[in-house]
mmCIF file of C-alpha atoms in Angstrom:
data_model
loop_
_atom_site.group_PDB
_atom_site.id
_atom_site.type_symbol
_atom_site.label_atom_id
_atom_site.label_comp_id
_atom_site.label_asym_id
_atom_site.label_seq_id
_atom_site.Cartn_x
_atom_site.Cartn_y
_atom_site.Cartn_z
ATOM 1 C CA UNK A 1 -31.420 30.545 -5.930
ATOM 2 C CA UNK A 2 -28.256 30.762 -3.515
ATOM 3 C CA UNK A 3 -28.200 34.099 -1.753
ATOM 4 C CA UNK A 4 -25.035 35.301 -3.720
ATOM 5 C CA UNK A 5 -26.486 34.317 -7.333
ATOM 6 C CA UNK A 6 -25.276 36.667 -9.633
ATOM 7 C CA UNK A 7 -22.081 37.602 -7.823
ATOM 8 C CA UNK A 8 -18.717 37.359 -9.309
ATOM 9 C CA UNK A 9 -15.556 36.696 -7.661
ATOM 10 C CA UNK A 10 -11.998 36.428 -8.824
ATOM 11 C CA UNK A 11 -9.877 34.333 -6.462
ATOM 12 C CA UNK A 12 -6.164 34.052 -6.681
ATOM 13 C CA UNK A 13 -5.044 30.676 -5.839
ATOM 14 C CA UNK A 14 -3.350 29.910 -2.746
ATOM 15 C CA UNK A 15 -3.179 28.018 0.443
ATOM 16 C CA UNK A 16 -5.061 28.525 3.860
ATOM 17 C CA UNK A 17 -7.635 30.974 4.621
ATOM 18 C CA UNK A 18 -8.147 32.289 0.677
ATOM 19 C CA UNK A 19 -9.047 29.071 -0.265
ATOM 20 C CA UNK A 20 -11.573 28.535 2.788
ATOM 21 C CA UNK A 21 -12.968 31.824 2.062
ATOM 22 C CA UNK A 22 -13.474 31.160 -1.875
ATOM 23 C CA UNK A 23 -15.166 27.880 -1.008
ATOM 24 C CA UNK A 24 -17.963 29.731 1.133
ATOM 25 C CA UNK A 25 -18.384 32.239 -1.214
ATOM 26 C CA UNK A 26 -18.797 29.646 -3.846
ATOM 27 C CA UNK A 27 -21.300 27.645 -1.448
ATOM 28 C CA UNK A 28 -23.331 30.689 -0.956
ATOM 29 C CA UNK A 29 -23.590 31.079 -4.794
ATOM 30 C CA UNK A 30 -21.307 33.195 -5.825
ATOM 31 C CA UNK A 31 -19.619 32.450 -9.281
ATOM 32 C CA UNK A 32 -16.033 32.054 -8.019
ATOM 33 C CA UNK A 33 -12.934 31.885 -10.806
ATOM 34 C CA UNK A 34 -9.916 30.353 -9.098
ATOM 35 C CA UNK A 35 -7.084 31.390 -11.090
ATOM 36 C CA UNK A 36 -4.569 28.699 -10.630
ATOM 37 C CA UNK A 37 -0.726 28.507 -11.431
ATOM 38 C CA UNK A 38 -0.328 27.401 -14.647
ATOM 39 C CA UNK A 39 2.045 24.107 -14.835
ATOM 40 C CA UNK A 40 4.288 26.202 -17.563
ATOM 41 C CA UNK A 41 4.783 29.137 -15.028
ATOM 42 C CA UNK A 42 6.776 26.354 -12.885
ATOM 43 C CA UNK A 43 4.498 26.253 -9.970
ATOM 44 C CA UNK A 44 2.225 23.269 -9.201
ATOM 45 C CA UNK A 45 -1.679 23.446 -8.557
ATOM 46 C CA UNK A 46 -2.630 23.317 -4.787
ATOM 47 C CA UNK A 47 -5.492 20.469 -5.769
ATOM 48 C CA UNK A 48 -3.742 18.304 -3.703
ATOM 49 C CA UNK A 49 -4.526 20.221 -0.453
ATOM 50 C CA UNK A 50 -8.267 19.548 0.722
ATOM 51 C CA UNK A 51 -9.466 20.222 -2.999
ATOM 52 C CA UNK A 52 -12.033 17.719 -2.293
ATOM 53 C CA UNK A 53 -13.884 20.244 -0.185
ATOM 54 C CA UNK A 54 -11.942 23.621 -0.590
ATOM 55 C CA UNK A 55 -11.847 23.666 -4.279
ATOM 56 C CA UNK A 56 -15.621 22.344 -5.023
ATOM 57 C CA UNK A 57 -18.211 24.436 -6.922
ATOM 58 C CA UNK A 58 -16.029 26.823 -9.122
ATOM 59 C CA UNK A 59 -13.692 27.012 -12.212
ATOM 60 C CA UNK A 60 -10.325 26.473 -11.944
ATOM 61 C CA UNK A 61 -8.421 28.635 -14.828
ATOM 62 C CA UNK A 62 -4.626 28.003 -15.231
ATOM 63 C CA UNK A 63 -2.704 31.287 -15.700
ATOM 64 C CA UNK A 64 0.763 32.390 -15.611
ATOM 65 C CA UNK A 65 0.845 35.797 -13.739
ATOM 66 C CA UNK A 66 3.700 37.153 -15.457
ATOM 67 C CA UNK A 67 2.809 36.725 -18.884
ATOM 68 C CA UNK A 68 1.559 39.709 -20.917
ATOM 69 C CA UNK A 69 -0.770 37.879 -23.189
ATOM 70 C CA UNK A 70 -2.432 36.195 -19.841
ATOM 71 C CA UNK A 71 -2.393 39.630 -17.837
ATOM 72 C CA UNK A 72 -4.605 41.363 -20.652
ATOM 73 C CA UNK A 73 -7.331 38.441 -20.276
ATOM 74 C CA UNK A 74 -7.112 38.649 -16.514
ATOM 75 C CA UNK A 75 -7.769 42.182 -16.390
ATOM 76 C CA UNK A 76 -10.971 41.435 -18.677
ATOM 77 C CA UNK A 77 -12.095 38.911 -16.297
ATOM 78 C CA UNK A 78 -11.674 41.287 -13.324
ATOM 79 C CA UNK A 79 -13.374 44.128 -15.086
ATOM 80 C CA UNK A 80 -16.520 41.751 -15.099
ATOM 81 C CA UNK A 81 -16.143 40.503 -11.505
ATOM 82 C CA UNK A 82 -17.638 42.291 -8.248
ATOM 83 C CA UNK A 83 -14.788 41.341 -5.975
ATOM 84 C CA UNK A 84 -11.210 39.985 -6.001
ATOM 85 C CA UNK A 85 -9.821 37.896 -2.970
ATOM 86 C CA UNK A 86 -6.039 37.121 -2.567
ATOM 87 C CA UNK A 87 -3.818 35.683 0.051
ATOM 88 C CA UNK A 88 -0.418 36.552 -0.942
ATOM 89 C CA UNK A 89 2.150 38.840 1.394
ATOM 90 C CA UNK A 90 1.586 42.373 1.184
ATOM 91 C CA UNK A 91 3.122 44.027 -1.992
ATOM 92 C CA UNK A 92 3.199 40.555 -4.189
ATOM 93 C CA UNK A 93 -0.430 41.703 -5.816
ATOM 94 C CA UNK A 94 1.224 45.234 -6.490
ATOM 95 C CA UNK A 95 4.256 43.817 -8.031
ATOM 96 C CA UNK A 96 2.602 41.420 -10.188
ATOM 97 C CA UNK A 97 0.562 44.200 -11.656
ATOM 98 C CA UNK A 98 -2.802 43.492 -9.856
ATOM 99 C CA UNK A 99 -2.970 45.717 -6.706
ATOM 100 C CA UNK A 100 -6.237 47.130 -5.712
ATOM 101 C CA UNK A 101 -5.249 50.878 -6.408
ATOM 102 C CA UNK A 102 -4.862 49.926 -10.273
ATOM 103 C CA UNK A 103 -7.968 47.462 -10.318
ATOM 104 C CA UNK A 104 -10.283 49.891 -8.580
ATOM 105 C CA UNK A 105 -9.016 52.684 -10.961
ATOM 106 C CA UNK A 106 -10.499 50.339 -13.680
ATOM 107 C CA UNK A 107 -13.597 49.495 -11.791
ATOM 108 C CA UNK A 108 -14.794 51.618 -8.887
ATOM 109 C CA UNK A 109 -16.694 49.527 -7.545
ATOM 110 C CA UNK A 110 -14.764 46.525 -7.047
ATOM 111 C CA UNK A 111 -14.135 45.388 -4.016
ATOM 112 C CA UNK A 112 -10.793 43.777 -3.226
ATOM 113 C CA UNK A 113 -10.330 41.349 -0.381
ATOM 114 C CA UNK A 114 -6.824 40.627 0.990
ATOM 115 C CA UNK A 115 -6.045 37.979 4.215
ATOM 116 C CA UNK A 116 -2.658 37.497 5.511
ATOM 117 C CA UNK A 117 -1.415 36.329 9.158
ATOM 118 C CA UNK A 118 0.068 39.935 9.955
ATOM 119 C CA UNK A 119 -2.028 42.036 8.171
ATOM 120 C CA UNK A 120 -0.895 44.571 5.283
ATOM 121 C CA UNK A 121 0.638 47.062 7.737
ATOM 122 C CA UNK A 122 2.769 47.022 10.981
ATOM 123 C CA UNK A 123 6.242 45.907 11.753
ATOM 124 C CA UNK A 124 5.291 42.239 11.288
ATOM 125 C CA UNK A 125 3.489 42.550 7.914
ATOM 126 C CA UNK A 126 6.376 41.229 5.854
ATOM 127 C CA UNK A 127 7.325 38.698 7.928
ATOM 128 C CA UNK A 128 6.651 34.799 7.427
ATOM 129 C CA UNK A 129 4.483 32.590 9.749
ATOM 130 C CA UNK A 130 1.816 30.193 10.059
ATOM 131 C CA UNK A 131 -1.337 30.154 11.676
ATOM 132 C CA UNK A 132 0.431 29.070 15.220
ATOM 133 C CA UNK A 133 2.379 32.060 15.213
ATOM 134 C CA UNK A 134 -0.490 34.381 14.208
ATOM 135 C CA UNK A 135 -2.606 33.315 16.954
ATOM 136 C CA UNK A 136 0.447 33.047 19.544
ATOM 137 C CA UNK A 137 0.632 36.953 19.102
ATOM 138 C CA UNK A 138 -3.464 37.227 19.783
ATOM 139 C CA UNK A 139 -3.173 36.076 23.258
ATOM 140 C CA UNK A 140 -5.809 33.317 22.617
ATOM 141 C CA UNK A 141 -2.957 30.667 21.711
ATOM 142 C CA UNK A 142 -1.773 31.170 25.365
ATOM 143 C CA UNK A 143 -5.213 30.217 26.857
ATOM 144 C CA UNK A 144 -5.331 26.973 25.327
ATOM 145 C CA UNK A 145 -4.269 23.588 26.437
ATOM 146 C CA UNK A 146 -3.352 21.581 29.740
ATOM 147 C CA UNK A 147 -2.192 23.272 32.710
ATOM 148 C CA UNK A 148 1.442 23.306 33.483
ATOM 149 C CA UNK A 149 1.984 21.973 29.764
ATOM 150 C CA UNK A 150 2.787 24.033 26.607
ATOM 151 C CA UNK A 151 -0.267 25.636 24.716
ATOM 152 C CA UNK A 152 -2.130 23.237 22.313
ATOM 153 C CA UNK A 153 -2.534 23.962 18.707
ATOM 154 C CA UNK A 154 -6.199 24.140 17.700
ATOM 155 C CA UNK A 155 -5.511 22.662 14.334
ATOM 156 C CA UNK A 156 -5.658 25.712 11.889
ATOM 157 C CA UNK A 157 -9.172 26.724 12.753
ATOM 158 C CA UNK A 158 -8.633 29.879 14.825
ATOM 159 C CA UNK A 159 -5.980 31.564 12.709
ATOM 160 C CA UNK A 160 -6.505 30.392 9.016
ATOM 161 C CA UNK A 161 -10.368 29.494 9.046
ATOM 162 C CA UNK A 162 -11.911 31.543 12.042
ATOM 163 C CA UNK A 163 -9.610 34.715 12.274
ATOM 164 C CA UNK A 164 -8.531 34.652 8.514
ATOM 165 C CA UNK A 165 -11.275 33.301 6.030
ATOM 166 C CA UNK A 166 -14.181 33.972 8.164
ATOM 167 C CA UNK A 167 -13.336 37.450 8.769
ATOM 168 C CA UNK A 168 -12.622 37.947 4.898
ATOM 169 C CA UNK A 169 -15.893 36.903 4.044
ATOM 170 C CA UNK A 170 -17.646 38.771 6.395
ATOM 171 C CA UNK A 171 -15.657 41.754 5.002
ATOM 172 C CA UNK A 172 -16.030 40.780 1.486
ATOM 173 C CA UNK A 173 -19.963 40.416 1.876
ATOM 174 C CA UNK A 174 -20.319 43.782 3.909
ATOM 175 C CA UNK A 175 -18.431 45.793 1.215
ATOM 176 C CA UNK A 176 -20.400 44.168 -1.437
ATOM 177 C CA UNK A 177 -23.488 45.394 -0.010
ATOM 178 C CA UNK A 178 -21.681 49.205 0.266
ATOM 179 C CA UNK A 179 -20.770 48.908 -3.145
ATOM 180 C CA UNK A 180 -24.139 48.407 -4.666
ATOM 181 C CA UNK A 181 -25.267 51.276 -2.799
ATOM 182 C CA UNK A 182 -22.406 53.981 -3.203
ATOM 183 C CA UNK A 183 -20.806 52.555 -6.556
ATOM 184 C CA UNK A 184 -17.395 52.361 -4.871
ATOM 185 C CA UNK A 185 -15.294 49.257 -3.329
ATOM 186 C CA UNK A 186 -13.018 49.109 -0.648
ATOM 187 C CA UNK A 187 -9.774 47.167 0.171
ATOM 188 C CA UNK A 188 -10.231 44.399 2.883
ATOM 189 C CA UNK A 189 -7.539 43.816 5.175
ATOM 190 C CA UNK A 190 -8.085 40.654 6.828
ATOM 191 C CA UNK A 191 -5.385 40.035 9.428
ATOM 192 C CA UNK A 192 -5.274 36.733 11.240
ATOM 193 C CA UNK A 193 -3.872 38.204 14.254
ATOM 194 C CA UNK A 194 -6.995 40.565 14.133
ATOM 195 C CA UNK A 195 -9.340 37.931 13.730
ATOM 196 C CA UNK A 196 -8.071 35.454 16.220
ATOM 197 C CA UNK A 197 -7.560 38.299 18.984
ATOM 198 C CA UNK A 198 -11.472 39.199 17.814
ATOM 199 C CA UNK A 199 -12.432 35.529 18.493
ATOM 200 C CA UNK A 200 -10.749 35.803 21.806
ATOM 201 C CA UNK A 201 -12.802 38.939 23.313
ATOM 202 C CA UNK A 202 -14.989 37.289 25.428
ATOM 203 C CA UNK A 203 -11.798 36.005 27.506
ATOM 204 C CA UNK A 204 -10.107 39.291 27.347
ATOM 205 C CA UNK A 205 -13.071 41.086 28.708
ATOM 206 C CA UNK A 206 -13.606 38.174 31.701
ATOM 207 C CA UNK A 207 -9.907 38.862 32.145
ATOM 208 C CA UNK A 208 -10.174 42.470 32.483
ATOM 209 C CA UNK A 209 -13.062 41.955 35.338
ATOM 210 C CA UNK A 210 -10.534 39.597 37.195
ATOM 211 C CA UNK A 211 -12.814 36.456 36.133
ATOM 212 C CA UNK A 212 -10.228 34.932 33.923
ATOM 213 C CA UNK A 213 -6.835 33.214 35.147
ATOM 214 C CA UNK A 214 -3.852 33.569 32.876
ATOM 215 C CA UNK A 215 -3.000 29.741 34.052
ATOM 216 C CA UNK A 216 -4.210 27.343 31.347
ATOM 217 C CA UNK A 217 -6.654 24.535 33.004
ATOM 218 C CA UNK A 218 -7.994 26.994 35.485
ATOM 219 C CA UNK A 219 -10.949 28.455 34.090
ATOM 220 C CA UNK A 220 -14.602 27.938 33.450
ATOM 221 C CA UNK A 221 -14.200 26.948 29.900
ATOM 222 C CA UNK A 222 -10.335 25.787 29.383
ATOM 223 C CA UNK A 223 -10.906 22.429 30.937
ATOM 224 C CA UNK A 224 -10.690 23.953 34.723
ATOM 225 C CA UNK A 225 -14.024 23.447 35.476
ATOM 226 C CA UNK A 226 -15.150 19.215 36.188
ATOM 227 C CA UNK A 227 -18.327 19.751 34.578
ATOM 228 C CA UNK A 228 -16.716 21.303 31.054
ATOM 229 C CA UNK A 229 -13.939 19.371 29.808
ATOM 230 C CA UNK A 230 -13.614 15.842 28.142
ATOM 231 C CA UNK A 231 -12.878 12.628 30.239
ATOM 232 C CA UNK A 232 -11.612 9.255 29.247
ATOM 233 C CA UNK A 233 -13.787 5.917 28.921
ATOM 234 C CA UNK A 234 -13.065 2.418 29.633
ATOM 235 C CA UNK A 235 -12.686 1.757 25.674
ATOM 236 C CA UNK A 236 -10.109 4.570 25.178
ATOM 237 C CA UNK A 237 -13.155 6.910 23.892
ATOM 238 C CA UNK A 238 -14.011 10.253 25.170
ATOM 239 C CA UNK A 239 -17.170 11.805 26.377
ATOM 240 C CA UNK A 240 -17.653 15.978 26.431
ATOM 241 C CA UNK A 241 -19.245 17.054 29.247
ATOM 242 C CA UNK A 242 -20.516 20.726 29.196
ATOM 243 C CA UNK A 243 -22.947 20.862 32.098
ATOM 244 C CA UNK A 244 -22.408 24.636 32.591
ATOM 245 C CA UNK A 245 -26.397 25.656 33.932
ATOM 246 C CA UNK A 246 -27.140 24.321 37.454
ATOM 247 C CA UNK A 247 -30.023 22.686 36.027
ATOM 248 C CA UNK A 248 -27.832 20.349 33.767
ATOM 249 C CA UNK A 249 -25.386 19.996 36.320
ATOM 250 C CA UNK A 250 -27.765 18.550 38.564
ATOM 251 C CA UNK A 251 -28.533 15.934 35.782
ATOM 252 C CA UNK A 252 -24.989 15.366 35.345
ATOM 253 C CA UNK A 253 -24.626 14.399 39.248
ATOM 254 C CA UNK A 254 -27.911 12.290 39.136
ATOM 255 C CA UNK A 255 -26.432 10.232 36.152
ATOM 256 C CA UNK A 256 -23.150 9.922 38.101
ATOM 257 C CA UNK A 257 -25.125 8.841 41.087
ATOM 258 C CA UNK A 258 -23.454 11.691 43.300
ATOM 259 C CA UNK A 259 -25.023 13.368 46.149
ATOM 260 C CA UNK A 260 -25.162 17.223 45.173
ATOM 261 C CA UNK A 261 -24.289 18.106 48.724
ATOM 262 C CA UNK A 262 -21.056 16.479 48.043
ATOM 263 C CA UNK A 263 -20.385 18.455 44.714
ATOM 264 C CA UNK A 264 -21.219 21.915 44.892
ATOM 265 C CA UNK A 265 -20.968 22.969 41.246
ATOM 266 C CA UNK A 266 -18.888 26.577 42.121
ATOM 267 C CA UNK A 267 -16.966 25.684 44.509
ATOM 268 C CA UNK A 268 -13.408 26.411 42.702
ATOM 269 C CA UNK A 269 -11.390 25.069 45.469
ATOM 270 C CA UNK A 270 -12.878 21.650 45.171
ATOM 271 C CA UNK A 271 -12.727 21.334 41.189
ATOM 272 C CA UNK A 272 -9.341 19.314 41.342
ATOM 273 C CA UNK A 273 -10.955 16.793 43.461
ATOM 274 C CA UNK A 274 -14.112 16.538 41.923
ATOM 275 C CA UNK A 275 -12.503 16.090 38.485
ATOM 276 C CA UNK A 276 -10.610 12.868 39.736
ATOM 277 C CA UNK A 277 -13.944 11.779 40.994
ATOM 278 C CA UNK A 278 -15.478 12.477 37.884
ATOM 279 C CA UNK A 279 -12.367 10.823 35.875
ATOM 280 C CA UNK A 280 -12.635 7.443 37.928
ATOM 281 C CA UNK A 281 -16.494 7.342 37.162
ATOM 282 C CA UNK A 282 -16.000 7.831 33.315
ATOM 283 C CA UNK A 283 -13.313 5.355 33.289
ATOM 284 C CA UNK A 284 -15.587 2.435 34.479
ATOM 285 C CA UNK A 285 -17.623 2.098 31.291
ATOM 286 C CA UNK A 286 -17.425 2.546 27.550
ATOM 287 C CA UNK A 287 -17.919 5.669 25.434
ATOM 288 C CA UNK A 288 -21.238 4.818 23.751
ATOM 289 C CA UNK A 289 -22.564 2.944 26.959
ATOM 290 C CA UNK A 290 -22.073 6.575 28.593
ATOM 291 C CA UNK A 291 -23.512 8.307 25.290
ATOM 292 C CA UNK A 292 -26.509 6.075 25.660
ATOM 293 C CA UNK A 293 -26.844 6.092 29.822
ATOM 294 C CA UNK A 294 -27.242 10.189 29.128
ATOM 295 C CA UNK A 295 -28.976 10.223 26.192
ATOM 296 C CA UNK A 296 -32.710 12.243 26.570
ATOM 297 C CA UNK A 297 -31.312 13.647 29.746
ATOM 298 C CA UNK A 298 -30.206 17.339 30.301
ATOM 299 C CA UNK A 299 -26.626 16.349 31.338
ATOM 300 C CA UNK A 300 -24.942 17.423 27.986
ATOM 301 C CA UNK A 301 -22.798 14.587 27.942
ATOM 302 C CA UNK A 302 -22.094 13.407 24.205
ATOM 303 C CA UNK A 303 -19.654 11.239 22.325
ATOM 304 C CA UNK A 304 -16.356 12.808 21.153
ATOM 305 C CA UNK A 305 -16.511 11.454 17.387
ATOM 306 C CA UNK A 306 -13.415 10.819 15.188
ATOM 307 C CA UNK A 307 -13.359 12.441 11.839
ATOM 308 C CA UNK A 308 -14.066 9.189 10.245
ATOM 309 C CA UNK A 309 -17.055 8.507 13.023
ATOM 310 C CA UNK A 310 -18.848 11.725 12.185
ATOM 311 C CA UNK A 311 -20.533 11.353 9.077
ATOM 312 C CA UNK A 312 -22.302 8.264 10.428
ATOM 313 C CA UNK A 313 -23.761 9.591 13.722
ATOM 314 C CA UNK A 314 -27.458 10.104 13.149
ATOM 315 C CA UNK A 315 -28.228 13.466 13.899
ATOM 316 C CA UNK A 316 -25.522 14.491 11.186
ATOM 317 C CA UNK A 317 -27.236 11.554 8.956
ATOM 318 C CA UNK A 318 -30.571 13.331 9.714
ATOM 319 C CA UNK A 319 -29.528 16.802 8.706
ATOM 320 C CA UNK A 320 -27.370 15.773 5.824
ATOM 321 C CA UNK A 321 -24.293 17.522 7.699
ATOM 322 C CA UNK A 322 -21.970 15.146 5.406
ATOM 323 C CA UNK A 323 -22.414 13.994 1.854
ATOM 324 C CA UNK A 324 -19.961 10.988 0.843
ATOM 325 C CA UNK A 325 -18.352 11.629 3.763
ATOM 326 C CA UNK A 326 -17.273 15.298 3.449
ATOM 327 C CA UNK A 327 -18.922 18.166 4.914
ATOM 328 C CA UNK A 328 -21.741 20.092 2.958
ATOM 329 C CA UNK A 329 -21.979 23.829 2.711
ATOM 330 C CA UNK A 330 -23.494 25.755 5.775
ATOM 331 C CA UNK A 331 -25.908 27.280 7.085
ATOM 332 C CA UNK A 332 -29.275 26.268 5.739
ATOM 333 C CA UNK A 333 -31.252 28.922 4.189
ATOM 334 C CA UNK A 334 -35.035 28.224 4.399
ATOM 335 C CA UNK A 335 -34.253 24.654 5.759
ATOM 336 C CA UNK A 336 -32.075 23.696 2.742
ATOM 337 C CA UNK A 337 -28.575 23.556 1.931
ATOM 338 C CA UNK A 338 -26.871 24.646 -0.858
ATOM 339 C CA UNK A 339 -25.604 22.274 -3.519
ATOM 340 C CA UNK A 340 -22.001 22.868 -4.451
ATOM 341 C CA UNK A 341 -21.300 22.653 -8.133
ATOM 342 C CA UNK A 342 -18.721 20.474 -9.333
ATOM 343 C CA UNK A 343 -14.902 21.609 -10.011
ATOM 344 C CA UNK A 344 -14.410 22.274 -13.378
ATOM 345 C CA UNK A 345 -11.318 23.607 -15.415
ATOM 346 C CA UNK A 346 -11.239 26.192 -18.059
ATOM 347 C CA UNK A 347 -8.723 27.747 -20.282
ATOM 348 C CA UNK A 348 -8.225 31.619 -19.620
ATOM 349 C CA UNK A 349 -9.413 32.269 -23.301
ATOM 350 C CA UNK A 350 -12.152 30.297 -22.680
ATOM 351 C CA UNK A 351 -13.531 31.827 -19.681
ATOM 352 C CA UNK A 352 -13.097 35.371 -20.735
ATOM 353 C CA UNK A 353 -15.494 34.096 -23.868
ATOM 354 C CA UNK A 354 -17.790 32.945 -21.145
ATOM 355 C CA UNK A 355 -18.299 35.945 -18.927
ATOM 356 C CA UNK A 356 -18.393 38.053 -22.467
ATOM 357 C CA UNK A 357 -21.173 35.808 -23.863
ATOM 358 C CA UNK A 358 -22.944 35.853 -20.549
ATOM 359 C CA UNK A 359 -22.862 39.786 -20.371
ATOM 360 C CA UNK A 360 -24.072 40.019 -24.003
#
């Protein structure tokens, strides 16, 4: 049994955060039905975008959202669901006839989860954009990257997945718990601008205390500290150095054969010089040589693995972090990982019958 066994969720297919959220909920045991766009409706299914992972564990049901016949069956499915999640721009679901006011009038306990870049309200609510735009508005993007260079995009992890999908999942789960007590659902408005700003809360707090500079590459956790950054090695690989605590820093200096008196950890005025010294040392040996050299120590030096290398690392193999080269569900429950079901596809009529039979 997985934590969300028995929970039914309708996912209106899309790209980015709603897809990741649907994957997470399915990984946790919910029965998630992904309403895809029927090819006859003139729109392609999104299976080609990360589908091997992002679409795992749930049933795809092709639908035409504008078809009167499909509409009745879709509403019947939603009547049997605990939650709906969607990632369209504000107003789209209402125009299609699937807005939260209508659906919750039919089923008051229904949880309606919405994820967008700018949120359902505000001057930019209806503006277009992508992950980079949303995290740019949150203040977080400005803090990322090297000094005196443009900010570096952190893939789409901070906006789409961290600030969007994960906040949507948290909101849906919290409201599902509440609905079981009160009998009433809520509308969850997960905006990537809000979520990314929340993820950056620590740095806003440090800035307010005068402990965080607006200049990139000049702070403790943004690569400014020589003991918390990545270094290039002789073979072109990289190591990640994260020796934050004094004890760990002492182990790092010992491994590099540096006299502690010559490298005071929190003398910020010497960070640039020390960074140059570390860079020169790490460039003298290959990445895996350094990894072996620091293995078993408290120096917090580890290899920076590529996407292709990560599944083969002994630690990841021991934990089963990857299966067939793809990440398995996380977190573990009672020491065990969930086993995602296979992707499958049913017609809308078959899906309605399936849920009706199950209810009976």
